[in-house]
Amino acid sequence: MRIFSGIQPTGRKHLGNYLGAIVQYVAGQDRGEAIYCIVDLHATTRPYDPAELRARVHDTTALLIAAGLDPARCILFRQSDVAEHTELCWLLTAVSAFGELNRMHQFRDKSGGQRELASAGLFLYPVLQAADVLAYRAEEVPVGEDQREHVELMRDVAERFNARFGETLVVPALRVPQVAARVRDLQEPERKMSTTGAGEQGTLHVLDDAEAIERKFRRAVTDSGTEIVRGPEKPGVSNLIEILAAVREIEPGEVERELAGARGYGDLKQATADAVIARLSPVQERYRALRDDEARLEATLAAGAAKARAIAAETLTDVRERMGVGSPR
Ligand code: AQP
């Protein structure tokens, strides 16, 4: 089983990224051949600071290793180090329709009222993402629920390519976690926790200190009533129950049973804060030990890129051949 996923190099990964994606990445190392990419090219699709981008890649690399990725058991690399991603992106535009890209939720949300001014890169984002995965002929893509639409698109692109040019690409399956696939903002639980466009108080960062974690959970918006149970009319409480269950690796129903006699939402908030602090503090400690050795982080990424390139180059040779592009084999 080959597994592939990508993550953006924002230094401040949040609890949604951690529970929705990173925890699955770590588990993937025991389930198959795991390939993970820090997608710096995707980060150029929105306004960014070039001087900061490399530092953010180092932050993200250190964080992923601190969270449990072991470069000896997975391939961890930087997207822009493997040029096959951009070449395949262009080739896949031949089987990607303008209309379907125009309908993608992420493009609509992130371009906002500035649609005409949004970068063409933001529009093509899902095609580059398709290229990331399809270049490795990955069978499974672990992501959070918000990426469902993009994985469906890459499946369509792969199927269309195979129908048009002959069986070449693997159609990957989506893998979202059973619990906490969509961690919600702590202040606005109707929306997902996210890096952009959300307030500081609603977003819990993996590197937040214990005091900030306690404060953010204490101030988390909950719902009317006092019962600690999940339900569509209780997005805030449901979110806390799911977070607590996910960090303790138990079923949400067990959290509900354990807290059935609690005095109110305060107990749920405290229990969630305690569990998150216990889970994240060793990750934070390892992060601090790893982050400053940039030469070592670069060496890890370079070794990963060499392994990744070898796999992607084979796919690209087949794709070019099928499409009649370049000199014949
Ligand atoms: N709230 C979330 N709950 C569960 N999973 C989530 N993911 C993101 N938000 C949640 C998953 O994290 C992985 C890496 O995401 P990314 O950093 O590459 O960017 P993103 O998906 O665009 O989400 P962000 O980090 O919140 O950024 P913005 O603000 O730009 O949307 C993905 O697998 C994603 O599903």
Coordinates of N, CA and C in Angstrom, one line a residue, residues 3-7 16-25 36 129 133 140-152 154 173-182:
I3 N 1.1 5.3 0.3 CA 0.3 6.4 0.9 C 1.0 7.7 0.6
F4 N 0.2 8.7 0.2 CA 0.9 10.0 -0.1 C 0.0 11.1 0.5
S5 N 0.6 12.1 1.1 CA -0.1 13.3 1.5 C 0.8 14.5 1.5
G6 N 0.2 15.7 1.3 CA 1.0 16.9 1.4 C 0.5 17.9 2.4
I7 N 1.4 18.7 2.9 CA 1.0 19.7 3.9 C 1.7 21.0 3.7
G16 N -6.3 21.1 14.1 CA -7.0 20.5 12.9 C -6.0 19.8 12.0
N17 N -4.9 20.4 11.7 CA -3.9 19.8 10.9 C -3.3 18.6 11.6
Y18 N -3.2 18.7 12.9 CA -2.5 17.6 13.7 C -3.5 16.4 13.7
L19 N -4.7 16.6 14.2 CA -5.6 15.5 14.3 C -6.2 15.0 13.0
G20 N -6.4 15.9 12.0 CA -7.0 15.5 10.7 C -5.9 14.9 9.8
A21 N -4.7 15.3 9.9 CA -3.7 14.9 9.0 C -2.5 14.2 9.6
I22 N -1.8 15.0 10.5 CA -0.4 14.5 10.9 C -0.5 13.2 11.7
V23 N -1.5 13.0 12.5 CA -1.7 11.8 13.3 C -1.8 10.6 12.3
Q24 N -2.6 10.8 11.2 CA -2.7 9.8 10.2 C -1.4 9.5 9.5
Y25 N -0.6 10.6 9.3 CA 0.7 10.4 8.6 C 1.5 9.4 9.4
Y36 N 5.5 11.7 2.3 CA 4.9 13.0 2.7 C 5.7 14.2 2.2
Q129 N -2.2 19.6 -6.8 CA -2.4 18.6 -5.8 C -2.6 17.2 -6.4
V133 N 0.0 13.7 -5.9 CA -0.4 12.3 -5.5 C -0.2 11.3 -6.7
E140 N -3.6 5.6 -1.5 CA -4.4 6.2 -0.4 C -3.9 7.6 -0.1
V141 N -4.8 8.5 0.2 CA -4.4 9.9 0.6 C -5.1 10.3 1.9
P142 N -4.3 10.3 3.0 CA -4.8 10.7 4.3 C -4.9 12.2 4.4
V143 N -6.1 12.7 4.6 CA -6.3 14.2 4.7 C -7.5 14.4 5.7
G144 N -7.7 15.7 6.0 CA -8.9 16.1 6.7 C -10.1 16.2 5.8
E145 N -11.3 16.3 6.4 CA -12.5 16.3 5.6 C -12.6 17.4 4.6
D146 N -11.9 18.5 4.9 CA -12.0 19.7 4.0 C -11.4 19.4 2.6
Q147 N -10.5 18.3 2.6 CA -9.9 18.0 1.3 C -10.6 17.0 0.5
R148 N -11.8 16.6 0.9 CA -12.6 15.5 0.2 C -12.8 15.9 -1.2
E149 N -13.2 17.1 -1.5 CA -13.5 17.6 -2.8 C -12.3 17.5 -3.7
H150 N -11.1 17.9 -3.2 CA -9.9 17.8 -4.0 C -9.5 16.4 -4.3
V151 N -9.7 15.5 -3.4 CA -9.3 14.1 -3.7 C -10.3 13.5 -4.7
E152 N -11.6 13.9 -4.6 CA -12.5 13.4 -5.6 C -12.1 13.9 -7.0
M154 N -9.0 14.6 -8.0 CA -7.9 13.9 -8.5 C -8.2 12.5 -9.0
A173 N -7.5 6.4 -3.1 CA -8.7 6.5 -2.2 C -8.5 7.5 -1.2
L174 N -9.5 8.1 -0.8 CA -9.5 9.1 0.3 C -9.4 8.4 1.6
R175 N -8.7 8.9 2.6 CA -8.7 8.4 3.9 C -8.8 9.6 4.9
V176 N -10.0 9.7 5.5 CA -10.2 10.7 6.6 C -10.3 10.0 7.9
P177 N -9.9 10.6 9.0 CA -9.9 10.0 10.3 C -11.4 9.8 10.7
Q178 N -11.6 8.7 11.6 CA -13.0 8.5 12.0 C -13.5 9.6 13.0
V179 N -12.6 10.1 13.8 CA -12.9 11.1 14.7 C -12.1 12.3 14.4
A180 N -12.6 13.5 14.6 CA -11.9 14.8 14.4 C -11.4 14.9 12.9
A181 N -12.2 14.5 12.0 CA -11.9 14.7 10.6 C -12.1 16.2 10.2
R182 N -12.9 16.9 11.0 CA -13.1 18.3 10.8 C -13.1 19.0 12.1

